[in-house]
Backbone as JSON Lines, residues from 0, in Angstrom:
{"i":0,"aa":"X","n":[-6.95,-15.91,1.51],"ca":[-8.25,-16.52,1.39],"c":[-9.22,-15.84,2.35]}
{"i":1,"aa":"X","n":[-10.45,-15.75,1.95],"ca":[-11.45,-15.14,2.81],"c":[-12.24,-16.23,3.53]}
{"i":2,"aa":"X","n":[-13.15,-15.82,4.37],"ca":[-13.95,-16.78,5.11],"c":[-14.9,-17.55,4.2]}
{"i":3,"aa":"X","n":[-15.19,-17.04,3.01],"ca":[-16.13,-17.69,2.11],"c":[-15.47,-18.7,1.19]}
{"i":4,"aa":"X","n":[-14.16,-18.71,1.12],"ca":[-13.46,-19.67,0.28],"c":[-13.53,-21.05,0.93]}
{"i":5,"aa":"X","n":[-13.64,-22.06,0.07],"ca":[-13.74,-23.41,0.58],"c":[-12.85,-24.31,-0.27]}
{"i":6,"aa":"X","n":[-12.09,-25.16,0.38],"ca":[-11.24,-26.13,-0.3],"c":[-11.68,-27.51,0.14]}
{"i":7,"aa":"X","n":[-11.97,-28.36,-0.85],"ca":[-12.36,-29.74,-0.54],"c":[-11.28,-30.67,-1.06]}
{"i":8,"aa":"X","n":[-10.89,-31.6,-0.23],"ca":[-9.88,-32.59,-0.61],"c":[-10.56,-33.94,-0.67]}
{"i":9,"aa":"X","n":[-10.44,-34.58,-1.83],"ca":[-11.02,-35.92,-2.0],"c":[-9.89,-36.93,-2.02]}
{"i":10,"aa":"X","n":[-10.06,-38.0,-1.32],"ca":[-9.03,-39.03,-1.27],"c":[-8.18,-38.9,-0.04]}
{"i":11,"aa":"X","n":[-7.28,-39.85,0.12],"ca":[-6.42,-39.83,1.32],"c":[-5.36,-38.74,1.2]}
{"i":12,"aa":"X","n":[-5.36,-37.83,2.14],"ca":[-4.36,-36.76,2.17],"c":[-3.91,-36.55,3.61]}
{"i":13,"aa":"X","n":[-2.64,-36.35,3.76],"ca":[-2.11,-36.11,5.11],"c":[-2.31,-34.64,5.47]}
{"i":14,"aa":"X","n":[-2.17,-34.34,6.72],"ca":[-2.31,-32.96,7.18],"c":[-1.25,-32.07,6.55]}
{"i":15,"aa":"X","n":[-0.05,-32.6,6.33],"ca":[1.02,-31.83,5.71],"c":[0.69,-31.5,4.25]}
{"i":16,"aa":"X","n":[0.1,-32.46,3.53],"ca":[-0.27,-32.22,2.13],"c":[-1.36,-31.16,2.02]}
{"i":17,"aa":"X","n":[-2.34,-31.24,2.9],"ca":[-3.41,-30.24,2.9],"c":[-2.84,-28.87,3.25]}
{"i":18,"aa":"X","n":[-1.95,-28.81,4.21],"ca":[-1.33,-27.54,4.59],"c":[-0.53,-26.96,3.43]}
{"i":19,"aa":"X","n":[0.16,-27.81,2.67],"ca":[0.93,-27.33,1.53],"c":[0.02,-26.77,0.45]}
{"i":20,"aa":"X","n":[-1.1,-27.43,0.18],"ca":[-2.05,-26.94,-0.83],"c":[-2.65,-25.61,-0.39]}
{"i":21,"aa":"X","n":[-3.03,-25.5,0.85],"ca":[-3.61,-24.26,1.36],"c":[-2.59,-23.13,1.3]}
{"i":22,"aa":"X","n":[-1.34,-23.41,1.63],"ca":[-0.31,-22.38,1.58],"c":[-0.08,-21.88,0.16]}
{"i":23,"aa":"X","n":[-0.07,-22.79,-0.81],"ca":[0.12,-22.4,-2.21],"c":[-1.06,-21.58,-2.7]}
{"i":24,"aa":"X","n":[-2.28,-22.0,-2.39],"ca":[-3.46,-21.25,-2.82],"c":[-3.53,-19.87,-2.17]}
{"i":25,"aa":"X","n":[-3.15,-19.78,-0.91],"ca":[-3.18,-18.49,-0.22],"c":[-2.14,-17.54,-0.8]}
{"i":26,"aa":"X","n":[-0.97,-18.07,-1.17],"ca":[0.08,-17.22,-1.72],"c":[-0.21,-16.81,-3.16]}
{"i":27,"aa":"X","n":[-0.97,-17.63,-3.87],"ca":[-1.19,-17.38,-5.3],"c":[-2.29,-16.37,-5.58]}
{"i":28,"aa":"X","n":[-3.21,-16.17,-4.69],"ca":[-4.33,-15.33,-5.09],"c":[-4.82,-14.36,-4.04]}
{"i":29,"aa":"X","n":[-5.62,-13.45,-4.54],"ca":[-6.37,-12.57,-3.68],"c":[-5.73,-11.26,-3.3]}
{"i":30,"aa":"X","n":[-4.55,-11.25,-2.79],"ca":[-3.98,-10.03,-2.22],"c":[-3.74,-8.94,-3.24]}
{"i":31,"aa":"X","n":[-3.38,-9.27,-4.47],"ca":[-3.07,-8.26,-5.46],"c":[-4.27,-7.74,-6.23]}
{"i":32,"aa":"X","n":[-5.44,-8.29,-6.0],"ca":[-6.62,-7.9,-6.76],"c":[-7.27,-6.63,-6.26]}
{"i":33,"aa":"X","n":[-6.99,-6.24,-5.05],"ca":[-7.63,-5.06,-4.49],"c":[-7.01,-3.79,-5.07]}
{"i":34,"aa":"X","n":[-7.85,-2.81,-5.34],"ca":[-7.36,-1.54,-5.88],"c":[-6.67,-0.75,-4.76]}
{"i":35,"aa":"X","n":[-5.56,-0.1,-5.05],"ca":[-4.9,0.7,-4.01],"c":[-5.76,1.9,-3.63]}
{"i":36,"aa":"X","n":[-5.6,2.33,-2.39],"ca":[-6.37,3.49,-1.93],"c":[-5.91,4.73,-2.68]}
{"i":37,"aa":"X","n":[-6.85,5.57,-3.09],"ca":[-6.45,6.78,-3.82],"c":[-5.7,7.74,-2.9]}
{"i":38,"aa":"X","n":[-4.69,8.38,-3.45],"ca":[-3.93,9.35,-2.67],"c":[-4.74,10.62,-2.51]}
{"i":39,"aa":"X","n":[-4.57,11.26,-1.4],"ca":[-5.26,12.51,-1.15],"c":[-4.68,13.64,-1.96]}
{"i":40,"aa":"X","n":[-5.36,14.74,-1.96],"ca":[-4.9,15.92,-2.68],"c":[-3.62,16.45,-2.05]}
{"i":41,"aa":"X","n":[-2.7,16.95,-2.86],"ca":[-1.43,17.45,-2.36],"c":[-1.45,18.96,-2.13]}
{"i":42,"aa":"X","n":[-2.57,19.62,-2.35],"ca":[-2.57,21.09,-2.26],"c":[-2.28,21.58,-0.85]}
{"i":43,"aa":"X","n":[-2.62,20.8,0.17],"ca":[-2.41,21.25,1.55],"c":[-1.26,20.5,2.23]}
{"i":44,"aa":"X","n":[-0.49,19.75,1.48],"ca":[0.59,18.97,2.09],"c":[1.7,19.9,2.58]}
{"i":45,"aa":"X","n":[2.08,19.72,3.82],"ca":[3.09,20.58,4.42],"c":[4.48,20.31,3.87]}
{"i":46,"aa":"X","n":[4.75,19.08,3.46],"ca":[6.09,18.76,2.98],"c":[6.4,19.41,1.64]}
{"i":47,"aa":"X","n":[5.38,19.82,0.9],"ca":[5.61,20.5,-0.38],"c":[6.33,21.83,-0.13]}
{"i":48,"aa":"X","n":[5.95,22.52,0.92],"ca":[6.58,23.8,1.25],"c":[8.04,23.62,1.67]}
{"i":49,"aa":"X","n":[8.35,22.5,2.25],"ca":[9.71,22.28,2.73],"c":[10.71,22.06,1.6]}
{"i":50,"aa":"X","n":[10.26,21.68,0.43],"ca":[11.16,21.36,-0.66],"c":[11.43,22.54,-1.59]}
{"i":51,"aa":"X","n":[10.78,23.66,-1.35],"ca":[11.04,24.84,-2.18],"c":[12.36,25.47,-1.78]}
{"i":52,"aa":"X","n":[13.06,26.03,-2.75],"ca":[14.3,26.72,-2.45],"c":[14.02,28.09,-1.86]}
{"i":53,"aa":"X","n":[14.98,28.61,-1.15],"ca":[14.81,29.94,-0.56],"c":[15.05,31.01,-1.6]}
{"i":54,"aa":"X","n":[14.34,32.12,-1.46],"ca":[14.54,33.25,-2.36],"c":[15.82,33.98,-2.0]}
{"i":55,"aa":"X","n":[16.39,34.65,-2.98],"ca":[17.64,35.37,-2.77],"c":[17.37,36.8,-2.33]}
{"i":56,"aa":"X","n":[18.33,37.4,-1.72],"ca":[18.23,38.8,-1.33],"c":[17.96,38.97,0.14]}
{"i":57,"aa":"X","n":[17.85,40.25,0.56],"ca":[17.58,40.52,1.96],"c":[16.22,39.94,2.37]}
{"i":58,"aa":"X","n":[16.16,39.32,3.5],"ca":[14.94,38.68,4.02],"c":[14.39,37.64,3.06]}
{"i":59,"aa":"X","n":[15.25,37.02,2.27],"ca":[14.81,35.99,1.32],"c":[14.17,34.81,2.01]}
{"i":60,"aa":"X","n":[14.72,34.4,3.12],"ca":[14.16,33.27,3.85],"c":[12.76,33.57,4.35]}
{"i":61,"aa":"X","n":[12.51,34.83,4.71],"ca":[11.21,35.22,5.24],"c":[10.18,35.34,4.12]}
{"i":62,"aa":"X","n":[10.59,35.87,2.98],"ca":[9.64,36.08,1.88],"c":[9.36,34.81,1.09]}
{"i":63,"aa":"X","n":[10.11,33.76,1.34],"ca":[9.88,32.51,0.62],"c":[8.49,31.96,0.91]}
{"i":64,"aa":"X","n":[8.04,32.08,2.13],"ca":[6.77,31.48,2.51],"c":[5.62,32.48,2.54]}
{"i":65,"aa":"X","n":[5.86,33.7,2.14],"ca":[4.78,34.68,2.02],"c":[4.26,34.63,0.6]}
{"i":66,"aa":"X","n":[3.02,34.97,0.46],"ca":[2.44,34.96,-0.9],"c":[2.03,36.33,-1.31]}
């Protein structure tokens, strides 16, 4: 719930009953409505280079990361 949400209880209610209603309403809404943050571009990600296999032959390990 945000600061702008308001819950009004009419009639006799105990503090435990109000707490139960607030807990149910807080668990039921709001958190899943926000859009996830977009992922950044992967072109400069360092872990992409780590998953490539090594080239075969003499100095294969060295030429793997040269372009």
